[in-house]
PDB file of C-alpha atoms and ligand atoms in Angstrom:
ATOM      1  CA  MET A   1    -106.508-154.720  55.464  1.00  0.00           C
ATOM      2  CA  SER A   2    -103.960-152.832  54.240  1.00  0.00           C
ATOM      3  CA  LYS A   3    -100.061-152.102  55.978  1.00  0.00           C
ATOM      4  CA  ILE A   4     -99.972-149.444  54.118  1.00  0.00           C
ATOM      5  CA  GLU A   5     -99.755-145.993  56.222  1.00  0.00           C
ATOM      6  CA  LEU A   6    -102.603-143.605  55.453  1.00  0.00           C
ATOM      7  CA  ILE A   7    -102.576-139.996  56.608  1.00  0.00           C
ATOM      8  CA  ILE A   8    -105.366-137.574  56.492  1.00  0.00           C
ATOM      9  CA  THR A   9    -104.702-134.551  55.953  1.00  0.00           C
ATOM     10  CA  ASP A  10    -107.229-131.586  56.655  1.00  0.00           C
ATOM     11  CA  ASN A  11    -106.603-129.750  53.382  1.00  0.00           C
ATOM     12  CA  TYR A  12    -104.410-129.712  49.957  1.00  0.00           C
ATOM     13  CA  ASP A  13    -101.499-127.579  51.827  1.00  0.00           C
ATOM     14  CA  GLU A  14    -101.095-130.200  54.769  1.00  0.00           C
ATOM     15  CA  MET A  15    -101.154-132.986  52.312  1.00  0.00           C
ATOM     16  CA  SER A  16     -97.679-131.364  50.633  1.00  0.00           C
ATOM     17  CA  GLN A  17     -96.359-130.223  54.024  1.00  0.00           C
ATOM     18  CA  LYS A  18     -96.478-133.947  55.416  1.00  0.00           C
ATOM     19  CA  ALA A  19     -95.323-134.864  51.603  1.00  0.00           C
ATOM     20  CA  SER A  20     -92.164-132.417  51.833  1.00  0.00           C
ATOM     21  CA  GLU A  21     -90.906-133.352  55.204  1.00  0.00           C
ATOM     22  CA  ILE A  22     -90.861-136.939  54.163  1.00  0.00           C
ATOM     23  CA  PHE A  23     -88.831-135.683  51.010  1.00  0.00           C
ATOM     24  CA  ILE A  24     -86.423-132.806  53.354  1.00  0.00           C
ATOM     25  CA  ASP A  25     -85.600-136.068  56.088  1.00  0.00           C
ATOM     26  CA  LEU A  26     -84.268-138.306  52.805  1.00  0.00           C
ATOM     27  CA  LEU A  27     -82.795-135.489  51.317  1.00  0.00           C
ATOM     28  CA  LYS A  28     -80.620-134.340  54.098  1.00  0.00           C
ATOM     29  CA  ARG A  29     -79.635-138.022  55.203  1.00  0.00           C
ATOM     30  CA  LYS A  30     -78.630-138.936  51.640  1.00  0.00           C
ATOM     31  CA  PRO A  31     -78.245-135.993  49.423  1.00  0.00           C
ATOM     32  CA  ASN A  32     -77.668-138.066  46.561  1.00  0.00           C
ATOM     33  CA  ALA A  33     -80.511-139.284  46.683  1.00  0.00           C
ATOM     34  CA  VAL A  34     -82.785-140.772  43.423  1.00  0.00           C
ATOM     35  CA  LEU A  35     -86.100-139.836  43.201  1.00  0.00           C
ATOM     36  CA  GLY A  36     -89.260-140.765  41.304  1.00  0.00           C
ATOM     37  CA  LEU A  37     -90.977-138.014  40.274  1.00  0.00           C
ATOM     38  CA  ALA A  38     -94.658-137.294  38.822  1.00  0.00           C
ATOM     39  CA  THR A  39     -96.632-134.593  37.269  1.00  0.00           C
ATOM     40  CA  GLY A  40    -100.516-133.960  37.796  1.00  0.00           C
ATOM     41  CA  SER A  41    -102.067-131.180  39.544  1.00  0.00           C
ATOM     42  CA  THR A  42    -101.464-132.680  42.461  1.00  0.00           C
ATOM     43  CA  PRO A  43     -97.859-132.688  43.556  1.00  0.00           C
ATOM     44  CA  ILE A  44     -97.515-129.095  42.257  1.00  0.00           C
ATOM     45  CA  GLY A  45     -97.710-127.851  45.962  1.00  0.00           C
ATOM     46  CA  LEU A  46     -95.202-130.234  47.322  1.00  0.00           C
ATOM     47  CA  TYR A  47     -93.044-129.048  44.788  1.00  0.00           C
ATOM     48  CA  LYS A  48     -93.173-125.151  45.748  1.00  0.00           C
ATOM     49  CA  LYS A  49     -92.256-126.154  49.239  1.00  0.00           C
ATOM     50  CA  LEU A  50     -89.375-128.102  48.194  1.00  0.00           C
ATOM     51  CA  ILE A  51     -88.142-125.207  46.155  1.00  0.00           C
ATOM     52  CA  GLU A  52     -89.107-122.884  48.678  1.00  0.00           C
ATOM     53  CA  LYS A  53     -86.953-125.060  51.178  1.00  0.00           C
ATOM     54  CA  THR A  54     -84.133-124.813  48.471  1.00  0.00           C
ATOM     55  CA  LYS A  55     -84.330-121.191  48.088  1.00  0.00           C
ATOM     56  CA  LYS A  56     -83.586-121.078  51.438  1.00  0.00           C
ATOM     57  CA  LYS A  57     -80.247-123.446  51.616  1.00  0.00           C
ATOM     58  CA  GLU A  58     -81.886-126.097  54.095  1.00  0.00           C
ATOM     59  CA  ILE A  59     -81.763-128.493  51.063  1.00  0.00           C
ATOM     60  CA  SER A  60     -80.100-129.019  48.356  1.00  0.00           C
ATOM     61  CA  PHE A  61     -80.370-131.267  44.756  1.00  0.00           C
ATOM     62  CA  LYS A  62     -76.929-130.753  43.563  1.00  0.00           C
ATOM     63  CA  GLU A  63     -76.697-134.677  43.935  1.00  0.00           C
ATOM     64  CA  VAL A  64     -79.803-135.764  43.074  1.00  0.00           C
ATOM     65  CA  ILE A  65     -80.822-137.590  40.081  1.00  0.00           C
ATOM     66  CA  THR A  66     -84.537-138.091  39.582  1.00  0.00           C
ATOM     67  CA  TYR A  67     -86.925-140.373  36.839  1.00  0.00           C
ATOM     68  CA  ASN A  68     -89.725-139.060  35.652  1.00  0.00           C
ATOM     69  CA  LEU A  69     -92.656-141.638  35.641  1.00  0.00           C
ATOM     70  CA  ASP A  70     -93.975-140.566  32.113  1.00  0.00           C
ATOM     71  CA  GLU A  71     -94.495-138.789  28.855  1.00  0.00           C
ATOM     72  CA  TYR A  72     -97.156-138.276  26.512  1.00  0.00           C
ATOM     73  CA  CYS A  73     -96.300-139.550  23.021  1.00  0.00           C
ATOM     74  CA  ASP A  74     -96.876-137.665  19.591  1.00  0.00           C
ATOM     75  CA  ILE A  75     -96.327-134.076  20.934  1.00  0.00           C
ATOM     76  CA  PRO A  76     -92.546-132.517  21.072  1.00  0.00           C
ATOM     77  CA  LYS A  77     -90.800-132.442  24.277  1.00  0.00           C
ATOM     78  CA  ASN A  78     -91.093-128.328  24.189  1.00  0.00           C
ATOM     79  CA  HIS A  79     -94.890-128.732  24.006  1.00  0.00           C
ATOM     80  CA  GLU A  80     -96.452-126.300  26.663  1.00  0.00           C
ATOM     81  CA  GLN A  81     -98.222-129.446  28.038  1.00  0.00           C
ATOM     82  CA  SER A  82     -95.558-132.028  27.496  1.00  0.00           C
ATOM     83  CA  TYR A  83     -94.405-133.667  30.946  1.00  0.00           C
ATOM     84  CA  PHE A  84     -91.140-132.268  29.707  1.00  0.00           C
ATOM     85  CA  THR A  85     -91.816-128.802  30.031  1.00  0.00           C
ATOM     86  CA  PHE A  86     -94.073-129.249  33.345  1.00  0.00           C
ATOM     87  CA  MET A  87     -91.031-130.619  35.036  1.00  0.00           C
ATOM     88  CA  ASN A  88     -88.948-127.980  34.252  1.00  0.00           C
ATOM     89  CA  GLU A  89     -91.533-124.753  34.755  1.00  0.00           C
ATOM     90  CA  ASN A  90     -93.066-126.273  38.274  1.00  0.00           C
ATOM     91  CA  PHE A  91     -89.821-127.461  39.796  1.00  0.00           C
ATOM     92  CA  PHE A  92     -86.546-128.465  37.703  1.00  0.00           C
ATOM     93  CA  LYS A  93     -85.509-124.488  37.037  1.00  0.00           C
ATOM     94  CA  HIS A  94     -86.136-123.338  40.444  1.00  0.00           C
ATOM     95  CA  ILE A  95     -83.997-125.552  42.287  1.00  0.00           C
ATOM     96  CA  ASP A  96     -79.703-126.503  42.316  1.00  0.00           C
ATOM     97  CA  ILE A  97     -80.979-129.523  40.098  1.00  0.00           C
ATOM     98  CA  LYS A  98     -78.334-130.192  37.577  1.00  0.00           C
ATOM     99  CA  LYS A  99     -79.914-131.177  34.552  1.00  0.00           C
ATOM    100  CA  ILE A 100     -78.368-134.182  33.438  1.00  0.00           C
ATOM    101  CA  ASN A 101     -79.175-135.687  36.457  1.00  0.00           C
ATOM    102  CA  THR A 102     -83.157-135.340  35.373  1.00  0.00           C
ATOM    103  CA  HIS A 103     -84.473-138.425  33.407  1.00  0.00           C
ATOM    104  CA  ILE A 104     -87.630-138.104  31.848  1.00  0.00           C
ATOM    105  CA  PRO A 105     -89.347-141.015  29.232  1.00  0.00           C
ATOM    106  CA  ASN A 106     -89.044-139.543  25.421  1.00  0.00           C
ATOM    107  CA  GLY A 107     -91.937-139.517  23.804  1.00  0.00           C
ATOM    108  CA  GLU A 108     -91.015-138.420  20.804  1.00  0.00           C
ATOM    109  CA  GLY A 109     -89.944-141.021  18.014  1.00  0.00           C
ATOM    110  CA  ASN A 110     -90.103-144.417  17.796  1.00  0.00           C
ATOM    111  CA  SER A 111     -91.842-145.840  21.850  1.00  0.00           C
ATOM    112  CA  LYS A 112     -90.977-149.210  21.554  1.00  0.00           C
ATOM    113  CA  PHE A 113     -86.882-147.960  21.430  1.00  0.00           C
ATOM    114  CA  ASN A 114     -87.842-145.687  23.591  1.00  0.00           C
ATOM    115  CA  ALA A 115     -89.555-147.566  26.882  1.00  0.00           C
ATOM    116  CA  GLU A 116     -86.622-150.290  26.117  1.00  0.00           C
ATOM    117  CA  ASN A 117     -83.958-147.743  26.771  1.00  0.00           C
ATOM    118  CA  TYR A 118     -85.645-146.060  29.813  1.00  0.00           C
ATOM    119  CA  GLU A 119     -86.271-149.392  31.293  1.00  0.00           C
ATOM    120  CA  ASN A 120     -82.139-149.872  30.793  1.00  0.00           C
ATOM    121  CA  ASP A 121     -81.469-146.677  32.427  1.00  0.00           C
ATOM    122  CA  LEU A 122     -83.641-147.850  35.188  1.00  0.00           C
ATOM    123  CA  GLN A 123     -82.651-151.301  35.984  1.00  0.00           C
ATOM    124  CA  LYS A 124     -78.710-149.620  36.932  1.00  0.00           C
ATOM    125  CA  ILE A 125     -80.422-147.714  39.584  1.00  0.00           C
ATOM    126  CA  LYS A 126     -82.474-147.801  42.695  1.00  0.00           C
ATOM    127  CA  ILE A 127     -85.033-145.324  43.047  1.00  0.00           C
ATOM    128  CA  ASP A 128     -84.908-144.154  47.207  1.00  0.00           C
ATOM    129  CA  LEU A 129     -88.313-142.126  46.673  1.00  0.00           C
ATOM    130  CA  GLN A 130     -90.949-142.622  44.611  1.00  0.00           C
ATOM    131  CA  LEU A 131     -93.535-139.739  44.082  1.00  0.00           C
ATOM    132  CA  LEU A 132     -97.228-141.085  42.983  1.00  0.00           C
ATOM    133  CA  GLY A 133    -100.601-139.151  42.128  1.00  0.00           C
ATOM    134  CA  ILE A 134    -103.503-140.952  40.623  1.00  0.00           C
ATOM    135  CA  GLY A 135    -105.470-141.029  38.423  1.00  0.00           C
ATOM    136  CA  SER A 136    -109.311-140.944  39.024  1.00  0.00           C
ATOM    137  CA  ASN A 137    -109.876-144.306  37.700  1.00  0.00           C
ATOM    138  CA  GLY A 138    -106.858-145.204  39.770  1.00  0.00           C
ATOM    139  CA  HIS A 139    -104.220-145.288  37.045  1.00  0.00           C
ATOM    140  CA  ILE A 140    -100.559-144.649  38.700  1.00  0.00           C
ATOM    141  CA  GLY A 141     -97.706-143.247  35.980  1.00  0.00           C
ATOM    142  CA  PHE A 142    -100.134-143.924  32.922  1.00  0.00           C
ATOM    143  CA  ASN A 143    -100.713-147.657  34.103  1.00  0.00           C
ATOM    144  CA  GLU A 144    -104.239-147.804  32.857  1.00  0.00           C
ATOM    145  CA  PRO A 145    -107.006-150.529  34.483  1.00  0.00           C
ATOM    146  CA  GLY A 146    -106.518-153.641  33.415  1.00  0.00           C
ATOM    147  CA  THR A 147    -102.431-153.189  33.136  1.00  0.00           C
ATOM    148  CA  ASP A 148    -100.114-156.410  34.188  1.00  0.00           C
ATOM    149  CA  PHE A 149     -98.346-155.778  37.031  1.00  0.00           C
ATOM    150  CA  ASP A 150     -95.276-157.058  35.837  1.00  0.00           C
ATOM    151  CA  ILE A 151     -94.564-155.058  33.016  1.00  0.00           C
ATOM    152  CA  GLY A 152     -91.891-152.741  32.752  1.00  0.00           C
ATOM    153  CA  VAL A 153     -92.022-149.666  30.642  1.00  0.00           C
ATOM    154  CA  HIS A 154     -94.207-149.616  28.393  1.00  0.00           C
ATOM    155  CA  GLU A 155     -96.126-147.591  25.525  1.00  0.00           C
ATOM    156  CA  VAL A 156     -99.967-147.321  26.561  1.00  0.00           C
ATOM    157  CA  GLN A 157    -103.580-146.226  24.898  1.00  0.00           C
ATOM    158  CA  LEU A 158    -104.879-143.814  26.781  1.00  0.00           C
ATOM    159  CA  THR A 159    -108.440-144.510  28.265  1.00  0.00           C
ATOM    160  CA  GLU A 160    -111.208-142.263  27.736  1.00  0.00           C
ATOM    161  CA  ASN A 161    -111.533-141.051  31.365  1.00  0.00           C
ATOM    162  CA  THR A 162    -108.217-140.790  31.372  1.00  0.00           C
ATOM    163  CA  ILE A 163    -108.477-138.160  28.085  1.00  0.00           C
ATOM    164  CA  LYS A 164    -111.662-136.156  29.563  1.00  0.00           C
ATOM    165  CA  ASP A 165    -109.818-135.969  32.892  1.00  0.00           C
ATOM    166  CA  ASN A 166    -106.077-134.509  31.238  1.00  0.00           C
ATOM    167  CA  ALA A 167    -108.437-131.958  28.633  1.00  0.00           C
ATOM    168  CA  ARG A 168    -108.651-129.398  31.132  1.00  0.00           C
ATOM    169  CA  PHE A 169    -104.860-128.569  30.532  1.00  0.00           C
ATOM    170  CA  PHE A 170    -105.275-128.776  26.493  1.00  0.00           C
ATOM    171  CA  ASN A 171    -108.292-126.016  26.516  1.00  0.00           C
ATOM    172  CA  ASN A 172    -111.268-128.687  27.174  1.00  0.00           C
ATOM    173  CA  ASP A 173    -110.662-129.882  23.872  1.00  0.00           C
ATOM    174  CA  ILE A 174    -110.385-133.824  23.527  1.00  0.00           C
ATOM    175  CA  ASN A 175    -109.503-134.069  20.243  1.00  0.00           C
ATOM    176  CA  LYS A 176    -106.098-132.145  21.557  1.00  0.00           C
ATOM    177  CA  VAL A 177    -105.269-134.854  24.156  1.00  0.00           C
ATOM    178  CA  PRO A 178    -102.495-137.010  23.060  1.00  0.00           C
ATOM    179  CA  LYS A 179    -103.876-140.728  22.916  1.00  0.00           C
ATOM    180  CA  LYS A 180    -100.676-142.574  23.758  1.00  0.00           C
ATOM    181  CA  ALA A 181     -98.335-142.293  26.642  1.00  0.00           C
ATOM    182  CA  ILE A 182     -94.741-143.703  27.760  1.00  0.00           C
ATOM    183  CA  THR A 183     -94.920-144.942  31.534  1.00  0.00           C
ATOM    184  CA  MET A 184     -93.029-147.209  33.935  1.00  0.00           C
ATOM    185  CA  GLY A 185     -94.876-150.200  34.586  1.00  0.00           C
ATOM    186  CA  ILE A 186     -95.966-150.866  38.139  1.00  0.00           C
ATOM    187  CA  ARG A 187     -92.951-153.307  38.354  1.00  0.00           C
ATOM    188  CA  ASN A 188     -90.558-150.457  37.863  1.00  0.00           C
ATOM    189  CA  ILE A 189     -92.585-148.593  40.385  1.00  0.00           C
ATOM    190  CA  LEU A 190     -92.693-151.306  43.123  1.00  0.00           C
ATOM    191  CA  GLU A 191     -89.038-151.489  42.772  1.00  0.00           C
ATOM    192  CA  ALA A 192     -88.672-148.476  44.935  1.00  0.00           C
ATOM    193  CA  ASP A 193     -87.560-148.342  48.338  1.00  0.00           C
ATOM    194  CA  THR A 194     -90.184-145.794  49.775  1.00  0.00           C
ATOM    195  CA  ILE A 195     -93.341-144.538  47.620  1.00  0.00           C
ATOM    196  CA  ILE A 196     -95.440-141.614  48.673  1.00  0.00           C
ATOM    197  CA  LEU A 197     -99.449-141.180  46.707  1.00  0.00           C
ATOM    198  CA  LEU A 198    -100.588-138.243  47.120  1.00  0.00           C
ATOM    199  CA  ALA A 199    -104.649-137.777  46.548  1.00  0.00           C
ATOM    200  CA  SER A 200    -106.645-134.573  46.713  1.00  0.00           C
ATOM    201  CA  GLY A 201    -110.333-133.854  46.400  1.00  0.00           C
ATOM    202  CA  ALA A 202    -113.679-135.640  46.230  1.00  0.00           C
ATOM    203  CA  ASN A 203    -112.541-137.364  42.613  1.00  0.00           C
ATOM    204  CA  LYS A 204    -109.869-139.394  43.896  1.00  0.00           C
ATOM    205  CA  ALA A 205    -112.238-140.390  46.575  1.00  0.00           C
ATOM    206  CA  LYS A 206    -113.362-143.506  45.240  1.00  0.00           C
ATOM    207  CA  ALA A 207    -110.196-145.197  44.046  1.00  0.00           C
ATOM    208  CA  ILE A 208    -108.543-144.236  47.288  1.00  0.00           C
ATOM    209  CA  LYS A 209    -111.197-146.074  49.375  1.00  0.00           C
ATOM    210  CA  SER A 210    -110.013-149.339  46.797  1.00  0.00           C
ATOM    211  CA  VAL A 211    -106.294-148.597  47.648  1.00  0.00           C
ATOM    212  CA  MET A 212    -106.684-148.556  51.021  1.00  0.00           C
ATOM    213  CA  SER A 213    -109.498-151.843  51.453  1.00  0.00           C
ATOM    214  CA  GLY A 214    -106.214-153.756  50.884  1.00  0.00           C
ATOM    215  CA  VAL A 215    -108.054-156.196  47.742  1.00  0.00           C
ATOM    216  CA  ILE A 216    -104.885-156.467  44.723  1.00  0.00           C
ATOM    217  CA  ASP A 217    -107.311-155.727  41.916  1.00  0.00           C
ATOM    218  CA  LYS A 218    -105.680-155.256  38.379  1.00  0.00           C
ATOM    219  CA  ASN A 219    -109.040-153.023  37.550  1.00  0.00           C
ATOM    220  CA  VAL A 220    -107.375-150.367  39.909  1.00  0.00           C
ATOM    221  CA  PRO A 221    -103.534-149.971  39.339  1.00  0.00           C
ATOM    222  CA  ALA A 222    -102.595-148.280  42.374  1.00  0.00           C
ATOM    223  CA  SER A 223    -104.015-151.037  44.436  1.00  0.00           C
ATOM    224  CA  ALA A 224    -100.485-152.887  43.625  1.00  0.00           C
ATOM    225  CA  LEU A 225     -99.259-150.687  46.274  1.00  0.00           C
ATOM    226  CA  ASN A 226    -100.625-152.848  48.340  1.00  0.00           C
ATOM    227  CA  LYS A 227     -97.969-155.616  47.451  1.00  0.00           C
ATOM    228  CA  HIS A 228     -95.033-153.457  47.959  1.00  0.00           C
ATOM    229  CA  LYS A 229     -92.465-154.911  50.046  1.00  0.00           C
ATOM    230  CA  GLY A 230     -90.896-151.490  51.278  1.00  0.00           C
ATOM    231  CA  LYS A 231     -92.437-148.475  53.055  1.00  0.00           C
ATOM    232  CA  VAL A 232     -95.576-146.660  51.672  1.00  0.00           C
ATOM    233  CA  PHE A 233     -97.447-143.434  52.429  1.00  0.00           C
ATOM    234  CA  VAL A 234    -100.997-142.279  51.429  1.00  0.00           C
ATOM    235  CA  ILE A 235    -101.106-138.953  51.699  1.00  0.00           C
ATOM    236  CA  VAL A 236    -104.550-137.446  51.434  1.00  0.00           C
ATOM    237  CA  ASP A 237    -107.395-134.960  52.082  1.00  0.00           C
ATOM    238  CA  LYS A 238    -110.153-135.072  53.897  1.00  0.00           C
ATOM    239  CA  GLU A 239    -112.164-135.094  50.459  1.00  0.00           C
ATOM    240  CA  ALA A 240    -110.027-137.961  49.086  1.00  0.00           C
ATOM    241  CA  ALA A 241    -110.174-139.575  52.608  1.00  0.00           C
ATOM    242  CA  SER A 242    -114.363-138.926  52.541  1.00  0.00           C
ATOM    243  CA  GLN A 243    -115.166-143.013  51.565  1.00  0.00           C
ATOM    244  CA  ILE A 244    -112.318-145.036  53.299  1.00  0.00           C
TER     245      ILE A 244
HETATM  246  C1  GLP B 301    -101.799-137.924  35.182  1.00  0.00           C
HETATM  247  C2  GLP B 301    -100.346-138.480  35.276  1.00  0.00           C
HETATM  248  C3  GLP B 301    -100.559-139.201  36.629  1.00  0.00           C
HETATM  249  C4  GLP B 301    -101.179-138.326  37.567  1.00  0.00           C
HETATM  250  C5  GLP B 301    -102.831-138.314  36.861  1.00  0.00           C
HETATM  251  C6  GLP B 301    -104.063-137.345  38.444  1.00  0.00           C
HETATM  252  O1  GLP B 301    -102.733-138.519  33.968  1.00  0.00           O
HETATM  253  N1  GLP B 301    -100.044-139.477  34.463  1.00  0.00           N
HETATM  254  O2  GLP B 301     -99.396-139.749  36.806  1.00  0.00           O
HETATM  255  O3  GLP B 301    -101.256-138.659  39.230  1.00  0.00           O
HETATM  256  O4  GLP B 301    -102.400-137.552  35.927  1.00  0.00           O
HETATM  257  O5  GLP B 301    -103.481-135.972  38.108  1.00  0.00           O
HETATM  258  P1  GLP B 301    -103.508-134.811  38.644  1.00  0.00           P
HETATM  259  O6  GLP B 301    -102.601-134.574  40.056  1.00  0.00           O
HETATM  260  O7  GLP B 301    -103.598-133.944  38.208  1.00  0.00           O
HETATM  261  O8  GLP B 301    -105.348-135.358  39.321  1.00  0.00           O
END
C-alpha cells in the first residue's frame, strides 16, 4: 500500500480548494517559497483560488520563485497554446509575482541545450511544493509511459494517446498538436520537498487506481510518487477516485 495521503473530494471545486489550502499554508510560513507549477485544465481552479486570495491581499507572490514542469517544442513561446502563454494568462498576470522569478523550459531552438540549461537551473534550487496533473495514461509532466525514473530534464516524443488528449486545445486537429516537448524528468519531480497531484474526472480513474495501488511501474509514470521520501498528497474528485 502506498503511503501517499489520498484526499477524495466531492467535486472539482472542492479539489481545488483543498489544494489551495496547502499552497496558502506554505506561502504564509515561507513567503519566498519555490513552487513547481503545472499546466493543463486541472490546476486552473486552484490558480483561480490563489488569484482571489492574492487580490484580497491574504497571500503574496512577491518573493515566490516558480519552475514549470514542461513546455511544447516547435511552437513559439507566444503561441496561444504554449505553456508560457498558459501560465501568463491563467496565473502570472493576475498575481504580484516578478516575471523574472518565473521559469518555464524553453521549447524553442536546440532541445538538448535547453534541457541542459533547465537541469542546471534546477540543480541550484530546491522546490518546496511541486504541483502535478496526470495524463489519462499516467504521465506526469510529459514523462510518458516507459520513461526511466532516473533521468532529468529531457526532450520527449509525445505518445499518440497524449496527442489525442491534447488535441482539444488545438481545434481538435491532431496535426496541429506539437509532437515533441521538453519536460522535467521524474528524478527532478521527486527532488521536491512536498508533491500534490490533482486529478478530476472519470478519464483519470484508471491512472489514479494504479498510483494508489502502491505498485511502482515504469508504464505508469505517476506511480513513481510511491518512491518519494517526502510528503505526497493525491487530491481527487469522486469520479477520479471511482476505481480505487
Ligand atoms: C498535459 C501536461 C501535463 C498535464 C496533463 C493533463 O499533457 N503536460 O502536465 O498533467 O496534460 O492535463 P489535463 O489537466 O488538462 O487533463
